[in-house]
Tab-separated table of C-alpha atoms in Angstrom:
chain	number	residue	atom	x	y	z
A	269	UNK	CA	4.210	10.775	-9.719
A	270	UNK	CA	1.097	8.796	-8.445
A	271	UNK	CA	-0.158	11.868	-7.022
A	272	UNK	CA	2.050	15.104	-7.743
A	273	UNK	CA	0.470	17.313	-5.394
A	274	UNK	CA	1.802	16.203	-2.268
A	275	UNK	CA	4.565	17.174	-0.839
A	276	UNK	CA	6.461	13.201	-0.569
A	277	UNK	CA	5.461	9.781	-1.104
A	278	UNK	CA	5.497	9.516	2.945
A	279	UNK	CA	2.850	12.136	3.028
A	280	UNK	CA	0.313	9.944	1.016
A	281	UNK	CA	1.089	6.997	2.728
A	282	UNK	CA	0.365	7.978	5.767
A	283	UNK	CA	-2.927	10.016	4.622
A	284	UNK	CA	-4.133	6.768	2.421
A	285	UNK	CA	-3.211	4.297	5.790
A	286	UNK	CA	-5.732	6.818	8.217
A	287	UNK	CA	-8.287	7.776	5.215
A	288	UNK	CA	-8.618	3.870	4.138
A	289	UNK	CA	-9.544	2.549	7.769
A	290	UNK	CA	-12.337	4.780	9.150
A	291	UNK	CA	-13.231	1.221	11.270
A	292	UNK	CA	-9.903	0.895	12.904
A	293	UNK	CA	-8.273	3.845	14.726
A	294	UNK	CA	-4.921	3.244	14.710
A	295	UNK	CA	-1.717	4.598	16.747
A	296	UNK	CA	0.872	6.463	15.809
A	297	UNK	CA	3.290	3.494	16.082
A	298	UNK	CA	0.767	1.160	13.894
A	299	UNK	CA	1.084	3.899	11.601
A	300	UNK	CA	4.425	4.166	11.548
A	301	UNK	CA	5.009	0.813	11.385
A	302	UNK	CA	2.162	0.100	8.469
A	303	UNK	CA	4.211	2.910	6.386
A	304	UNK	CA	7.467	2.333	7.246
A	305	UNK	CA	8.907	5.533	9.126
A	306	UNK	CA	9.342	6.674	12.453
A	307	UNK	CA	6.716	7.592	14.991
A	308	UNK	CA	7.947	11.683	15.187
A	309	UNK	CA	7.437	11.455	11.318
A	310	UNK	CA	3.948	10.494	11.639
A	311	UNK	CA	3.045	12.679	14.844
A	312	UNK	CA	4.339	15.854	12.083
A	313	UNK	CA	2.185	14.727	9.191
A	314	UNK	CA	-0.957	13.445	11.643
A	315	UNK	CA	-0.544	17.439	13.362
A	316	UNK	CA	-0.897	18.563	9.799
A	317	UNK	CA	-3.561	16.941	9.104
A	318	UNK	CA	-5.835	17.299	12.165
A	319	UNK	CA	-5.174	21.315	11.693
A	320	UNK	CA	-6.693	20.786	8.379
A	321	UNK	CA	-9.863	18.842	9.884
A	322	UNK	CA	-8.937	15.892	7.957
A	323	UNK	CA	-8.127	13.540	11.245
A	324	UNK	CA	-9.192	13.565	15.080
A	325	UNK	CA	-7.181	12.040	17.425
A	326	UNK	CA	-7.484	11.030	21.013
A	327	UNK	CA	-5.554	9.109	23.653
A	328	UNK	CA	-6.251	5.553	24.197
A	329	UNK	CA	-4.020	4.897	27.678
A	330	UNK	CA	-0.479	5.960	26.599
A	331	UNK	CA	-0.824	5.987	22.629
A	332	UNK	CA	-2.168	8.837	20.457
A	333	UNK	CA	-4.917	7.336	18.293
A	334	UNK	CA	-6.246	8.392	15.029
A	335	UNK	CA	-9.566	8.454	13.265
A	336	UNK	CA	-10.241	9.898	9.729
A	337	UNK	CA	-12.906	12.792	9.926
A	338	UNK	CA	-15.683	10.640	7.890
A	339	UNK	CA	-18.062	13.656	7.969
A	340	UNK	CA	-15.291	16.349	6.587
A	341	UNK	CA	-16.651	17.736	3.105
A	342	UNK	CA	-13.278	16.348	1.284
A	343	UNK	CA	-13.055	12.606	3.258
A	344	UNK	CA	-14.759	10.570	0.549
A	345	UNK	CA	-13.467	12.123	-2.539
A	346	UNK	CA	-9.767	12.040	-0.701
A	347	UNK	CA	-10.258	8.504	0.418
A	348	UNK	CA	-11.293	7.798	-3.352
A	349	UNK	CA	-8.265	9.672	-4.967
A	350	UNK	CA	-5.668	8.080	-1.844
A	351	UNK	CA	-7.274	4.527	-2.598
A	352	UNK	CA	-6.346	4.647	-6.340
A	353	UNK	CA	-3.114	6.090	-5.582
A	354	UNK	CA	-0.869	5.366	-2.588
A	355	UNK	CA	-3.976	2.565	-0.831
A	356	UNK	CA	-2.417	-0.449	-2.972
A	357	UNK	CA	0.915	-0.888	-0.741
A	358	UNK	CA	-0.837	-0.414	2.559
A	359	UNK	CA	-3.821	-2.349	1.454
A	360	UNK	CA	-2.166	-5.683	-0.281
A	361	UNK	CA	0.763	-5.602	2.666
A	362	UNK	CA	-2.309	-5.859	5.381
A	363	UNK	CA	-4.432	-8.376	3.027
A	364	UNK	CA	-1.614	-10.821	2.460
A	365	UNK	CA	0.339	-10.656	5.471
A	366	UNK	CA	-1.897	-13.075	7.395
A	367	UNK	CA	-1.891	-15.470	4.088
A	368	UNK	CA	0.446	-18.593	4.714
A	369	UNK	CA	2.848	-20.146	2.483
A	370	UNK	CA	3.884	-16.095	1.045
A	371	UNK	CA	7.796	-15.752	1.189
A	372	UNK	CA	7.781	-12.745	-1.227
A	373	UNK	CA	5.753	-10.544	-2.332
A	374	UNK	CA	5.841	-7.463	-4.732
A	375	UNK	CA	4.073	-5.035	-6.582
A	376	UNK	CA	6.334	-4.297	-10.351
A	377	UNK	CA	4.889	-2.482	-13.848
A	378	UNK	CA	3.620	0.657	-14.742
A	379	UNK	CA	2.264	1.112	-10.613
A	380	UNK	CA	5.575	0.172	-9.222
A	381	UNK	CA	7.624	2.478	-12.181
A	382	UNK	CA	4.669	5.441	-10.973
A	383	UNK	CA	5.731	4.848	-6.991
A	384	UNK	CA	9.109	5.398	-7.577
A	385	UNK	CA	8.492	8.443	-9.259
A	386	UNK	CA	9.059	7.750	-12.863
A	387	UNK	CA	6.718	9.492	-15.213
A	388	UNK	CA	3.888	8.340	-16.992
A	389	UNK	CA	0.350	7.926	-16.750
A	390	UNK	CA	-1.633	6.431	-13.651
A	391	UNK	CA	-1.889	3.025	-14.357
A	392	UNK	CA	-5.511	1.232	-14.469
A	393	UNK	CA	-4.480	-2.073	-12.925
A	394	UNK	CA	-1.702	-3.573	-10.367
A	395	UNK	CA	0.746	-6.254	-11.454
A	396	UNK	CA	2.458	-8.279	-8.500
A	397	UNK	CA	4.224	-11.394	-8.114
A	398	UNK	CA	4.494	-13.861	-5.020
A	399	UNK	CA	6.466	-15.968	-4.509
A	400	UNK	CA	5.859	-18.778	-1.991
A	401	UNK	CA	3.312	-21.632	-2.110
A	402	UNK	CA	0.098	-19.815	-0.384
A	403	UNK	CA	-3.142	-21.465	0.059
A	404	UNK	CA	-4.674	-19.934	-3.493
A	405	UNK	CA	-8.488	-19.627	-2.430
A	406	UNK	CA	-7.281	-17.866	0.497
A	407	UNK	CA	-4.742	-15.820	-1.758
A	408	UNK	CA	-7.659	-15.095	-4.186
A	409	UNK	CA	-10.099	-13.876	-1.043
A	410	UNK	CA	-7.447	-11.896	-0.033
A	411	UNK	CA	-7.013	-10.099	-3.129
A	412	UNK	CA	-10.073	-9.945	-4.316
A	413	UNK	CA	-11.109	-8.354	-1.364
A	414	UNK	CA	-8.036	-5.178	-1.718
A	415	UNK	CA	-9.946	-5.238	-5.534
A	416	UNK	CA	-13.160	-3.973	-4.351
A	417	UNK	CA	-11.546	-1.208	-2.439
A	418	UNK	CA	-9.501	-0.027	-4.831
A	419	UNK	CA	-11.531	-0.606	-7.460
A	420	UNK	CA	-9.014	-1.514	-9.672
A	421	UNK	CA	-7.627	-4.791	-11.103
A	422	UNK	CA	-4.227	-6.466	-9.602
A	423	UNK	CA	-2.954	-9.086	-11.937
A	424	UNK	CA	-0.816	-11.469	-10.117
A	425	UNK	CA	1.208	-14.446	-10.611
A	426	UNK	CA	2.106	-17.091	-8.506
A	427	UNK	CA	5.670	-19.243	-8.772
A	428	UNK	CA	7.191	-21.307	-5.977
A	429	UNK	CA	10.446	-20.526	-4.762
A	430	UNK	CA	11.864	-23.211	-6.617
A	431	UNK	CA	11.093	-22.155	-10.059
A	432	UNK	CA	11.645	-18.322	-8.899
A	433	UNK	CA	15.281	-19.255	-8.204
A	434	UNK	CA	15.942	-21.646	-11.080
A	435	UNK	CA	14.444	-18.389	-13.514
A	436	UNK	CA	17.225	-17.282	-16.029
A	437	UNK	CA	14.979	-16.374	-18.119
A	438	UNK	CA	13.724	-13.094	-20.095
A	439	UNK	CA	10.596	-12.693	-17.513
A	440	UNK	CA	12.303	-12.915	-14.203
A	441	UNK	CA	15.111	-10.859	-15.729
A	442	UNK	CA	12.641	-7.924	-16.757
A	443	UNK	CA	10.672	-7.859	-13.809
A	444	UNK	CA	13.687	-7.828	-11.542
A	445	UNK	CA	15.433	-4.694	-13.217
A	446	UNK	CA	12.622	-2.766	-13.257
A	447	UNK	CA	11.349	-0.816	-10.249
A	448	UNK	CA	9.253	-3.236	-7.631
A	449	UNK	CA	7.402	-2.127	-4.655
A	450	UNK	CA	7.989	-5.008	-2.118
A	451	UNK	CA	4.869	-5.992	-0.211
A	452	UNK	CA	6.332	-8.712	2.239
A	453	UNK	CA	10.133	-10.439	2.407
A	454	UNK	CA	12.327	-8.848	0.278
A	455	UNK	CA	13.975	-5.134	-0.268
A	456	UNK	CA	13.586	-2.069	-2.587
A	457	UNK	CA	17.026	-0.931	-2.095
């Protein structure tokens, strides 16, 4: 539902994870790894789009790397349109992994609902809890910096463990039966 005109979910992620770091070639393990598949699963979607034009790769000792095709006609609008759409999960996991002090993070509202394919409109902004006791400037620098890539707002809230576990309340109780996109710790199953 974020973007409708792909074929799956694992299609844009792995398009949005090669289109949002022109800087970094990255393998088709780090890929698979970043997005949460299997290697063969990337090598099919990466094949598809290198016989589009959309990727290069090349071999860096015994790995396949991958660079986005930065001078391709469609790179920056697609790197726009995958940054708005499937960059938030790929983007915020990388950004707050290195952040100390995160036990849990997740991405739940209207995005989250959107991800996991329910209908509605693309939301303008990202809500996300985490839950841990991280460093906040460094939280904030994190986030602020996925922001100004995305271009886009992500409201989040902060609670320590303690309080997350001791919640019996309305909030917790919304948020948690309503579709989440987990970032770090945690499952979506």
């Amino acid at each position: 539902m974020l973007l409708p005109l792909l074929r799956s979910r694992l299609q844009g992620e792995v398009l949005a994870w090669v289109l949002l770091h022109p800087d970094n070639p990255s393998s088709l393990s780090e890929i698979a790894e970043a997005v949460g598949t299997t290697v063969p699963t990337v090598k099919r979607e990466v094949d598809r789009l290198q016989e589009a034009g959309l990727v290069t790769s090349s071999a860096r000792g015994r790995n396949r790397v991958v660079t986005p095709t930065i001078d391709h006609p469609l790179y920056r609008p697609l790197a726009e349109v995958m940054a708005l759409t499937f960059g938030p999960v790929g983007l915020l996991r990388e950004a707050l992994t290195p952040v100390d002090g995160i036990n849990e993070a997740f991405i739940h509202g209207s995005w989250a609902a959107r991800y996991r394919q329910r209908p509605g409109a693309v939301p303008d902004d990202i809500d996300m809890i985490v839950i841990g006791t991280p460093d906040r400037d460094e939280l904030y620098a994190a986030i602020e910096a996925v922001e100004r890539t995305l271009r886009r707002e992500v409201n989040y809230r902060v609670v320590s463990p303690q309080v997350w576990d001791a919640d019996d309340g309305s909030f917790k109780t919304t948020v948690s039966s309503r579709p989440q996109v987990h970032l770090i710790g945690g499952s979506d199953d």
